Amino acid sequence: MADSKHPIHEDTPSLSDADARELALLGKKSVLRRNFSPIAILGLSCSLMITWEGLFSVFIFGLLNGGPAGLIYSYLICWAGWACVVATMGELVSMWPTAGGQYHWTYMLAPDGWNEVLSYVTGWQSVIAWQALTASGAYLTATALQGLVINSRADYVPERWHGTLMVFALILFCLAFNTFLAKGLPKVEIAILWLHVILFIVVLVVMTVKAPVKSTNAEIWTTFLNGGGYESKGLSFFVGWITPVFAFSGADGAVHMSEEIKNSSRVVPWALMSESNLGSSNLLDACKWSLADLTTVSILVNGVTGLAMLIGILYCIGDIDAALNTPTGYPFIEILTQGVGSIGGGTALSAFLVVMFCCATLGIVATSSRQLWAFARDNAVPNAKLVSYVHPTMKIPIVALCITATISCLLSLINIGSATVFNAIVSLTVAGFFGSYLTPFCLLLYTRVRYPGKLAPGPWTLGKWGPLVNGIAIGWGVIVFFFSFWPSGVPVSAMSMNWSCVLWSAVMVFAVVFWFVHGKNVYKGPVIETDATEADVMRVS
């Protein structure tokens, strides 16, 4: 039954549509346009992670701490860890397919008396993580573009404000596309999926064929580096995890777009994970793929392409010192330039990656706005009614989109004063994501072990493997969360400090204080928007 403490709106939607009925069971009205097909949401999931491209963007951290061998082994561990994370998310979104994601799951699983505050704090972590990812994604794209100019023009004198202006231009483009051309976003995501695969083949083939010198097996598989100056290579190895972890970040993106996906409780898990449904030759069977399945496919596709590209890069890396000290700021530009043997060729090949960074930012802006919109819809942010406004014709959360774009532009101004502080936003992204994952994951594992009868699995479930997979996701998540705050080197100074620990602590303090000042008076958990009394809305007490 719907929780009586939530207001029920009189203008209930028609429940003739399967997706609308499913959303009504959760007390939500279907107000966004459902035009994402399974293949489109797979494209979105892959473009949000862009693992093989993302490895290039933060390659320097893993190369400095861990070295070639450390990068490969940490990648394999992180791939397995992320697989358990998305499998756990697949179960949760299959039960509660709403754009709220983590904070909604937390509310449904937490015990009475704790559900509202835990949900509120989790929601703010998720919102901040996505806003930070939007800003950092735009920043990495803009500064990589600046790196291309540095690589091709010896007379160019780079300024930090140049990068900030490029961020403005990119964010404004993404905002314009996500508003006036939003109806075409699913088709664009399908095209990006093809581009994701085609450019992987092009870059990998050209790089491996043209590289004049190849590293030996020993240099790749047994060479560990401790460029950060830590007391042991083992500790340095864990600090370097930020590279493969960040490369998979954004795995929950499909979750926050779930209210724009046809047959979302099945389709989202499919986007997250791969199942036997992949062997189906029947289009009707394909339509039954779940959102968890989709996310599984994306983690499989991105994992395989990322590993292949990582091995290819390391065999063709050439002069490691030159890559680490490149004036472009991005080792991949130097590696590709050395590999191709010409500045023009290296710049052109690197430009393909920058194009994919732009494509990823396009999807990140859309996803971030949906996360913010969902939180506002449940009265969790100031001026919630305004922030949760959905344009009646375009059927998009236009105010949330504008706020997301504004936040990214404002954060990019930090780069003018200090690139060090802005770089901390990259680490804040990882901490924010895992902070928002761990609470619902722990509650899920506790409930399924202690009160298994209170969980009604959705169309996609891990079955008997659930406790093991959930446990691995939690354990690995704690380790990643802990090391996401570590600086890239010691001794630590104000310039080399990883300020993400300060930023994340500020977010937590803000969320707790704001709960007492504002949240506890207005936030009562996910708002019941429609009368679904004919359905049994599950809520774990």
Coordinates of C-alpha atoms in Angstrom, one line a residue:
M1 CA 0.0 0.0 0.0
A2 CA 1.1 3.6 -0.5
D3 CA 2.5 5.2 2.6
S4 CA -0.3 7.3 4.1
K5 CA 2.2 9.9 5.3
H6 CA 2.8 10.9 1.7
P7 CA 0.3 13.2 -0.2
I8 CA -1.5 11.5 -3.0
H9 CA -2.2 13.7 -6.1
E10 CA -5.6 13.7 -7.5
D11 CA -4.6 13.9 -11.1
T12 CA -3.5 10.3 -11.4
P13 CA -2.1 9.2 -14.8
S14 CA -3.6 6.5 -17.0
L15 CA -2.2 3.1 -16.1
S16 CA -2.8 1.6 -19.5
D17 CA 0.9 1.7 -20.4
A18 CA 3.1 -1.0 -18.8
D19 CA 5.9 1.4 -17.8
A20 CA 3.4 3.9 -16.4
R21 CA 1.8 1.1 -14.3
E22 CA 5.1 -0.1 -13.1
L23 CA 6.1 3.5 -12.1
A24 CA 2.7 4.0 -10.4
L25 CA 3.4 1.0 -8.2
L26 CA 6.3 3.1 -6.8
G27 CA 4.0 6.1 -6.5
K28 CA 5.5 8.1 -9.4
K29 CA 3.9 9.7 -12.4
S30 CA 5.5 9.1 -15.8
V31 CA 6.2 12.6 -17.1
L32 CA 9.4 12.2 -19.2
R33 CA 9.4 11.0 -22.8
R34 CA 10.2 7.2 -22.9
N35 CA 12.1 7.1 -26.2
F36 CA 15.2 5.2 -25.3
S37 CA 15.3 1.7 -26.8
P38 CA 17.6 -1.1 -25.4
I39 CA 20.3 -0.3 -27.9
A40 CA 20.1 3.4 -27.3
I41 CA 20.5 3.0 -23.5
L42 CA 23.4 0.6 -24.1
G43 CA 25.0 3.4 -26.2
L44 CA 24.4 5.8 -23.3
S45 CA 25.9 3.4 -20.7
C46 CA 29.0 2.8 -22.9
S47 CA 29.4 6.5 -23.7
L48 CA 29.1 7.5 -20.0
M49 CA 31.9 5.1 -19.0
I50 CA 34.0 5.3 -22.2
T51 CA 36.4 3.1 -20.4
W52 CA 39.1 2.7 -23.1
E53 CA 39.0 6.5 -23.8
G54 CA 38.7 7.3 -20.1
L55 CA 41.9 5.3 -19.4
F56 CA 43.8 7.7 -21.6
S57 CA 42.4 10.8 -19.8
V58 CA 43.7 9.8 -16.3
F59 CA 46.5 7.5 -17.5
I60 CA 49.2 9.5 -15.7
F61 CA 47.9 8.6 -12.2
G62 CA 48.2 4.8 -12.7
L63 CA 51.4 5.0 -14.6
L64 CA 53.0 7.1 -11.8
N65 CA 51.7 4.8 -9.0
G66 CA 51.8 1.2 -10.1
G67 CA 53.6 1.4 -13.5
P68 CA 52.8 -0.8 -16.4
A69 CA 52.3 -4.0 -14.4
G70 CA 50.3 -2.2 -11.7
L71 CA 48.0 -0.7 -14.3
I72 CA 47.1 -4.1 -15.8
Y73 CA 46.6 -6.0 -12.5
S74 CA 44.7 -3.1 -10.9
Y75 CA 42.5 -2.9 -14.1
L76 CA 41.6 -6.6 -13.8
I77 CA 40.7 -6.2 -10.1
C78 CA 38.7 -3.0 -10.7
W79 CA 36.8 -4.6 -13.7
A80 CA 35.7 -7.5 -11.4
G81 CA 34.8 -5.1 -8.6
W82 CA 32.8 -2.9 -10.9
A83 CA 31.0 -6.0 -12.3
C84 CA 29.8 -6.8 -8.8
V85 CA 28.8 -3.2 -8.2
V86 CA 26.7 -3.0 -11.4
A87 CA 25.2 -6.5 -10.7
T88 CA 24.1 -5.2 -7.3
M89 CA 22.7 -2.1 -8.9
G90 CA 20.9 -4.2 -11.5
E91 CA 19.0 -6.0 -8.7
L92 CA 18.0 -2.8 -7.0
V93 CA 16.9 -1.0 -10.2
S94 CA 15.0 -4.1 -11.2
M95 CA 13.0 -3.8 -8.0
W96 CA 12.7 0.0 -8.0
P97 CA 13.2 1.5 -11.5
T98 CA 13.2 5.2 -10.8
A99 CA 15.5 8.1 -11.7
G100 CA 16.2 8.6 -8.0
G101 CA 18.4 5.5 -7.9
Q102 CA 20.5 5.2 -4.7
Y103 CA 18.6 7.4 -2.4
H104 CA 15.3 5.8 -3.4
W105 CA 16.7 2.3 -2.7
T106 CA 18.1 3.5 0.6
Y107 CA 14.7 4.8 1.7
M108 CA 13.0 1.5 0.7
L109 CA 15.5 -0.7 2.5
A110 CA 16.4 1.3 5.7
P111 CA 14.5 0.8 8.9
D112 CA 11.9 3.2 10.1
G113 CA 13.4 6.2 12.0
W114 CA 16.5 6.1 9.8
N115 CA 15.2 5.8 6.3
E116 CA 14.6 9.5 5.7
V117 CA 17.9 10.8 7.0
L118 CA 20.0 8.0 5.3
S119 CA 18.1 8.5 2.1
Y120 CA 18.7 12.3 2.3
V121 CA 22.4 12.1 2.9
T122 CA 22.8 9.4 0.2
G123 CA 20.9 11.5 -2.3
W124 CA 23.2 14.5 -1.8
Q125 CA 26.2 12.3 -2.3
S126 CA 24.8 11.1 -5.6
V127 CA 23.8 14.6 -6.7
I128 CA 27.3 16.0 -5.9
A129 CA 29.0 13.0 -7.5
W130 CA 27.2 13.5 -10.8
Q131 CA 27.6 17.3 -10.7
A132 CA 31.4 16.8 -10.1
L133 CA 31.6 14.2 -12.9
T134 CA 29.9 16.7 -15.3
A135 CA 32.4 19.4 -14.3
S136 CA 35.4 17.1 -14.4
G137 CA 34.3 15.5 -17.7
A138 CA 34.0 18.9 -19.3
Y139 CA 37.3 20.0 -17.8
L140 CA 39.2 16.9 -19.0
T141 CA 37.7 17.4 -22.5
A142 CA 38.6 21.0 -22.7
T143 CA 42.2 20.6 -21.4
A144 CA 42.8 17.6 -23.6
L145 CA 41.8 19.8 -26.6
Q146 CA 44.2 22.4 -25.2
G147 CA 46.8 19.7 -25.1
L148 CA 46.2 19.0 -28.8
V149 CA 47.0 22.6 -29.6
I150 CA 50.2 22.5 -27.4
N151 CA 51.3 19.3 -29.3
S152 CA 50.7 20.8 -32.8
R153 CA 51.7 24.4 -32.2
A154 CA 55.1 25.0 -30.6
D155 CA 54.4 28.8 -30.3
Y156 CA 51.2 28.4 -28.3
V157 CA 51.4 29.7 -24.8
P158 CA 48.7 27.8 -22.7
E159 CA 46.8 29.7 -20.1
R160 CA 44.4 28.1 -17.6
W161 CA 41.6 30.5 -18.5
H162 CA 41.8 29.2 -22.1
G163 CA 40.7 25.8 -20.7
T164 CA 37.9 27.4 -18.7
L165 CA 36.5 29.2 -21.8
M166 CA 36.6 25.8 -23.6
V167 CA 34.6 24.3 -20.8
F168 CA 32.0 27.1 -21.2
A169 CA 31.7 26.4 -24.9
L170 CA 31.3 22.6 -24.4
I171 CA 28.8 22.9 -21.6
L172 CA 26.7 25.4 -23.6
F173 CA 26.7 23.0 -26.6
C174 CA 25.6 20.1 -24.4
L175 CA 22.9 22.2 -22.8
A176 CA 21.6 23.3 -26.2
F177 CA 21.5 19.8 -27.5
N178 CA 19.8 18.4 -24.4
T179 CA 17.0 20.9 -24.6
F180 CA 16.2 21.8 -28.2
L181 CA 17.4 18.5 -29.7
A182 CA 16.7 16.2 -26.8
K183 CA 14.2 14.2 -28.8
G184 CA 17.1 13.0 -31.0
L185 CA 19.4 12.0 -28.1
P186 CA 18.6 8.3 -28.3
K187 CA 19.6 8.2 -32.0
V188 CA 22.8 10.1 -31.2
E189 CA 23.6 7.6 -28.4
I190 CA 23.3 4.7 -30.9
A191 CA 25.7 6.6 -33.3
I192 CA 28.1 7.2 -30.4
L193 CA 28.0 3.4 -29.6
W194 CA 29.2 2.6 -33.1
L195 CA 31.8 5.4 -32.9
H196 CA 32.9 4.0 -29.6
V197 CA 33.7 0.6 -31.2
I198 CA 35.0 1.8 -34.5
L199 CA 37.4 4.3 -33.1
F200 CA 38.7 1.7 -30.7
I201 CA 39.6 -0.5 -33.6
V202 CA 41.2 2.4 -35.5
V203 CA 43.3 3.7 -32.6
L204 CA 44.4 0.3 -31.5
V205 CA 45.4 -0.9 -35.0
V206 CA 47.2 2.3 -36.0
M207 CA 49.0 2.6 -32.7
T208 CA 50.2 -1.1 -32.6
V209 CA 51.2 -1.2 -36.3
K210 CA 53.0 2.2 -36.5
A211 CA 54.8 2.1 -33.1
P212 CA 58.5 1.9 -34.0
V213 CA 59.5 0.2 -30.7
K214 CA 57.6 -2.3 -28.7
S215 CA 58.1 -2.9 -24.9
T216 CA 59.2 -6.3 -23.8
N217 CA 56.9 -8.7 -21.9
A218 CA 59.0 -8.2 -18.8
E219 CA 58.6 -4.4 -19.1
I220 CA 54.8 -4.7 -19.2
W221 CA 53.9 -7.6 -16.9
T222 CA 56.5 -7.3 -14.2
T223 CA 57.5 -3.6 -14.0
F224 CA 56.0 -1.8 -11.0
L225 CA 56.7 1.8 -10.4
N226 CA 56.5 3.9 -7.3
G227 CA 56.7 7.4 -8.8
G228 CA 54.7 8.9 -6.0
G229 CA 57.5 8.2 -3.5
Y230 CA 55.4 6.0 -1.1
E231 CA 57.1 3.7 1.4
S232 CA 56.3 0.6 -0.7
K233 CA 55.2 -0.3 -4.2
G234 CA 52.2 -2.1 -2.7
L235 CA 50.8 1.1 -1.2
S236 CA 51.6 2.9 -4.5
F237 CA 49.7 0.2 -6.4
F238 CA 46.5 1.0 -4.4
V239 CA 46.9 4.7 -4.8
G240 CA 47.1 4.2 -8.6
W241 CA 43.7 2.5 -8.6
I242 CA 42.2 5.9 -9.4
T243 CA 42.9 5.4 -13.1
P244 CA 40.9 2.2 -13.8
V245 CA 38.3 3.1 -11.2
F246 CA 37.6 6.5 -12.8
A247 CA 37.6 4.9 -16.3
F248 CA 34.5 2.8 -15.2
S249 CA 32.8 5.7 -13.4
G250 CA 29.3 6.6 -14.4
A251 CA 28.0 3.0 -14.3
D252 CA 24.8 4.1 -12.6
G253 CA 24.0 6.5 -15.4
A254 CA 21.4 4.2 -17.0
V255 CA 19.6 4.0 -13.6
H256 CA 18.9 7.7 -13.5
M257 CA 17.6 7.6 -17.1
S258 CA 15.3 4.7 -16.3
E259 CA 12.1 6.8 -16.5
E260 CA 12.9 7.5 -20.2
I261 CA 13.5 3.9 -21.1
K262 CA 10.9 1.5 -22.5
N263 CA 10.4 -1.6 -20.2
S264 CA 13.0 -0.1 -17.8
S265 CA 12.8 -2.7 -15.0
R266 CA 14.2 -5.2 -17.6
V267 CA 16.2 -3.0 -19.9
V268 CA 18.4 -1.2 -17.4
P269 CA 19.9 -4.3 -15.8
W270 CA 20.6 -5.6 -19.3
A271 CA 22.5 -2.4 -20.0
L272 CA 24.5 -2.9 -16.8
M273 CA 25.3 -6.6 -17.2
S274 CA 25.3 -9.4 -19.9
E275 CA 23.1 -12.4 -19.7
S276 CA 22.1 -15.4 -21.9
N277 CA 19.6 -13.1 -23.5
L278 CA 22.5 -11.9 -25.7
G279 CA 22.1 -15.1 -27.7
S280 CA 18.5 -14.3 -28.6
S281 CA 17.8 -14.0 -32.3
N282 CA 14.2 -13.0 -31.7
L283 CA 13.5 -9.3 -31.5
L284 CA 10.7 -9.9 -29.1
D285 CA 13.1 -11.6 -26.8
A286 CA 15.5 -8.7 -27.2
C287 CA 12.8 -6.4 -25.9
K288 CA 12.8 -8.4 -22.7
W289 CA 16.4 -7.6 -21.9
S290 CA 16.5 -5.8 -18.5
L291 CA 18.2 -2.6 -17.6
A292 CA 20.5 -4.6 -15.4
D293 CA 21.3 -6.8 -18.4
L294 CA 22.1 -3.7 -20.4
T295 CA 24.4 -2.3 -17.8
T296 CA 26.1 -5.7 -17.7
V297 CA 26.6 -5.6 -21.4
S298 CA 28.2 -2.1 -21.1
I299 CA 30.5 -3.3 -18.4
L300 CA 31.5 -6.3 -20.6
V301 CA 32.0 -4.2 -23.7
N302 CA 33.9 -1.5 -21.9
G303 CA 35.9 -3.9 -19.9
V304 CA 37.1 -5.9 -22.9
T305 CA 37.9 -2.8 -25.0
G306 CA 39.6 -1.1 -22.1
L307 CA 41.8 -4.0 -21.3
A308 CA 42.8 -4.5 -24.9
M309 CA 43.6 -0.8 -25.3
L310 CA 45.5 -0.7 -22.0
I311 CA 47.8 -3.6 -23.1
G312 CA 48.2 -2.0 -26.5
I313 CA 49.2 1.4 -25.0
L314 CA 51.7 -0.2 -22.7
Y315 CA 53.4 -2.2 -25.4
C316 CA 53.7 0.9 -27.5
I317 CA 54.4 3.4 -24.7
G318 CA 57.9 4.2 -25.8
D319 CA 59.7 6.7 -23.5
I320 CA 57.8 6.6 -20.2
D321 CA 59.6 9.6 -18.8
A322 CA 58.6 11.6 -21.9
A323 CA 55.0 10.5 -21.5
L324 CA 55.0 11.5 -17.8
N325 CA 56.6 14.9 -18.4
T326 CA 54.8 15.9 -21.6
P327 CA 53.9 19.6 -21.8
T328 CA 50.4 18.7 -23.1
G329 CA 49.5 17.4 -19.6
Y330 CA 48.2 14.1 -21.1
P331 CA 50.6 11.2 -21.6
F332 CA 48.3 9.6 -24.3
I333 CA 49.0 12.5 -26.7
E334 CA 52.8 11.9 -26.3
I335 CA 52.4 8.2 -26.6
L336 CA 50.3 8.3 -29.7
T337 CA 52.6 10.9 -31.2
Q338 CA 55.7 8.8 -30.6
G339 CA 53.8 5.7 -31.9
V340 CA 52.7 7.2 -35.1
G341 CA 56.0 8.9 -35.6
S342 CA 54.7 12.4 -36.5
I343 CA 53.1 15.3 -34.7
G344 CA 50.3 15.6 -37.2
G345 CA 49.4 11.9 -37.0
G346 CA 49.6 11.8 -33.2
T347 CA 47.5 14.9 -32.9
A348 CA 44.9 13.5 -35.4
L349 CA 44.7 10.2 -33.6
S350 CA 44.5 11.9 -30.2
A351 CA 41.6 14.1 -31.6
F352 CA 39.5 10.9 -31.9
L353 CA 39.7 10.5 -28.2
V354 CA 38.7 14.1 -27.6
V355 CA 35.7 13.6 -29.8
M356 CA 34.6 10.7 -27.6
F357 CA 35.2 12.8 -24.5
C358 CA 32.8 15.4 -25.9
C359 CA 30.2 12.6 -26.6
A360 CA 30.5 11.4 -23.0
T361 CA 30.0 14.9 -21.7
L362 CA 26.8 15.1 -23.7
G363 CA 25.3 12.1 -21.9
I364 CA 26.7 13.1 -18.5
V365 CA 24.9 16.4 -18.6
A366 CA 21.6 14.6 -19.3
T367 CA 22.1 12.0 -16.6
S368 CA 23.3 14.6 -14.0
S369 CA 20.2 16.7 -14.6
R370 CA 17.9 13.6 -14.1
Q371 CA 19.5 12.8 -10.8
L372 CA 19.0 16.4 -9.6
W373 CA 15.5 16.5 -11.0
A374 CA 14.5 13.3 -9.2
F375 CA 15.9 14.5 -5.9
A376 CA 14.0 17.8 -6.3
R377 CA 10.8 15.9 -7.2
D378 CA 10.9 14.5 -3.7
N379 CA 11.3 17.9 -2.0
A380 CA 14.9 17.3 -1.1
V381 CA 16.4 20.6 -2.5
P382 CA 15.6 24.3 -2.0
N383 CA 12.9 25.6 -4.4
A384 CA 12.1 22.0 -5.2
K385 CA 9.0 22.8 -7.2
L386 CA 11.0 25.0 -9.6
V387 CA 14.0 22.6 -9.9
S388 CA 11.6 19.7 -10.6
Y389 CA 9.8 21.5 -13.4
V390 CA 9.3 19.4 -16.6
H391 CA 8.7 21.3 -19.8
P392 CA 5.2 20.2 -21.0
T393 CA 6.2 20.0 -24.7
M394 CA 9.8 18.9 -24.7
K395 CA 9.2 16.6 -21.6
I396 CA 12.6 17.3 -20.1
P397 CA 13.6 18.7 -16.7
I398 CA 14.8 22.0 -18.2
V399 CA 15.5 23.8 -15.0
A400 CA 17.6 21.0 -13.7
L401 CA 19.5 21.0 -17.0
C402 CA 20.2 24.7 -16.7
I403 CA 21.3 24.3 -13.0
T404 CA 23.7 21.5 -14.0
A405 CA 25.2 23.6 -16.8
T406 CA 25.6 26.6 -14.5
I407 CA 27.3 24.5 -11.7
S408 CA 29.8 23.1 -14.2
C409 CA 30.7 26.5 -15.5
L410 CA 31.1 28.0 -12.0
L411 CA 33.3 25.1 -10.9
S412 CA 35.5 25.5 -14.0
L413 CA 36.4 29.0 -12.8
I414 CA 38.4 27.3 -10.0
N415 CA 40.8 26.2 -12.7
I416 CA 41.8 29.8 -13.3
G417 CA 43.1 30.1 -9.8
S418 CA 44.3 26.6 -9.1
A419 CA 44.4 23.5 -11.3
T420 CA 45.3 21.5 -8.1
V421 CA 42.0 22.2 -6.4
F422 CA 40.0 21.5 -9.6
N423 CA 41.8 18.2 -10.0
A424 CA 40.4 17.2 -6.6
I425 CA 37.0 17.2 -8.2
V426 CA 38.0 14.1 -10.2
S427 CA 38.7 12.2 -7.0
L428 CA 35.5 13.7 -5.4
T429 CA 33.6 12.0 -8.2
V430 CA 34.9 8.6 -7.2
A431 CA 34.3 9.2 -3.5
G432 CA 30.8 10.6 -4.1
F433 CA 29.8 7.6 -6.2
F434 CA 31.0 5.0 -3.9
G435 CA 29.6 6.9 -0.9
S436 CA 26.2 6.8 -2.5
Y437 CA 26.6 3.1 -3.4
L438 CA 27.7 1.7 -0.1
T439 CA 24.6 2.6 2.0
P440 CA 22.0 0.9 -0.2
F441 CA 24.3 -2.0 -0.9
C442 CA 24.9 -2.7 2.8
L443 CA 21.1 -2.4 3.5
L444 CA 20.4 -4.8 0.7
L445 CA 22.9 -7.4 2.0
Y446 CA 21.6 -7.0 5.6
T447 CA 18.0 -7.4 4.5
R448 CA 18.5 -10.4 2.2
V449 CA 20.5 -12.2 4.9
R450 CA 18.5 -11.2 8.0
Y451 CA 15.0 -10.8 6.5
P452 CA 15.0 -12.5 3.1
G453 CA 11.2 -12.7 3.1
K454 CA 10.9 -8.9 2.9
L455 CA 12.6 -8.7 -0.5
A456 CA 10.5 -9.2 -3.6
P457 CA 13.0 -9.6 -6.4
G458 CA 12.4 -7.8 -9.7
P459 CA 12.6 -9.3 -13.2
W460 CA 16.4 -9.4 -12.9
T461 CA 17.9 -11.1 -9.8
L462 CA 21.2 -12.7 -8.7
G463 CA 19.4 -15.4 -6.9
K464 CA 21.6 -17.5 -4.7
W465 CA 24.7 -15.6 -5.8
G466 CA 23.3 -12.4 -4.4
P467 CA 24.9 -12.3 -0.9
L468 CA 28.4 -13.2 -2.4
V469 CA 28.2 -10.6 -5.1
N470 CA 26.8 -7.9 -2.8
G471 CA 29.5 -8.6 -0.3
I472 CA 32.3 -8.3 -2.8
A473 CA 30.8 -5.1 -4.1
I474 CA 30.7 -3.6 -0.6
G475 CA 34.3 -4.8 0.3
W476 CA 35.8 -3.6 -2.9
G477 CA 33.8 -0.3 -2.7
V478 CA 35.2 0.4 0.8
I479 CA 38.8 0.0 -0.4
V480 CA 38.2 2.3 -3.4
F481 CA 36.5 4.9 -1.3
F482 CA 39.4 4.9 1.2
F483 CA 42.2 5.3 -1.4
S484 CA 40.3 7.8 -3.5
F485 CA 41.4 10.4 -0.9
W486 CA 45.1 9.7 -1.2
P487 CA 47.4 12.2 -2.9
S488 CA 49.4 11.1 -6.0
G489 CA 52.7 11.5 -4.2
V490 CA 54.5 12.3 -1.0
P491 CA 55.7 14.4 0.8
V492 CA 52.4 16.3 0.6
S493 CA 52.3 20.0 0.1
A494 CA 49.4 22.4 -0.5
M495 CA 49.9 22.0 -4.3
S496 CA 50.1 18.2 -4.2
M497 CA 47.4 17.6 -1.6
N498 CA 44.4 15.6 -2.7
W499 CA 41.7 18.1 -1.6
S500 CA 38.9 15.6 -2.4
C501 CA 38.8 14.5 1.3
V502 CA 38.1 18.1 2.3
L503 CA 35.5 18.5 -0.4
W504 CA 33.7 15.2 0.4
S505 CA 33.8 16.1 4.1
A506 CA 32.3 19.4 3.3
V507 CA 29.5 17.7 1.3
M508 CA 28.7 15.4 4.2
V509 CA 28.7 18.3 6.7
F510 CA 26.5 20.2 4.4
A511 CA 24.1 17.3 4.0
V512 CA 23.8 16.7 7.7
V513 CA 23.5 20.3 8.7
F514 CA 21.0 20.9 5.8
W515 CA 19.0 18.0 7.0
F516 CA 18.4 19.6 10.4
V517 CA 17.9 23.1 8.9
H518 CA 15.8 22.2 5.9
G519 CA 15.6 18.5 5.1
K520 CA 13.8 17.0 8.1
N521 CA 11.0 19.6 7.7
V522 CA 10.2 18.9 4.0
Y523 CA 11.8 15.6 3.0
K524 CA 9.7 12.6 3.9
G525 CA 11.2 10.1 1.4
P526 CA 10.0 9.6 -2.2
V527 CA 6.8 11.5 -2.6
I528 CA 3.7 9.5 -3.6
E529 CA 2.5 11.3 -6.7
T530 CA -0.2 8.9 -7.9
D531 CA -2.8 6.6 -6.4
A532 CA -1.6 3.0 -6.9
T533 CA -3.8 1.4 -4.2
E534 CA -4.6 -1.5 -6.5
A535 CA -1.0 -2.5 -6.3
D536 CA 1.1 -3.6 -3.3
V537 CA 3.9 -1.2 -3.1
M538 CA 6.8 -3.0 -1.4
R539 CA 8.5 -1.3 1.5
V540 CA 11.0 -3.0 3.7
S541 CA 10.6 -1.9 7.3

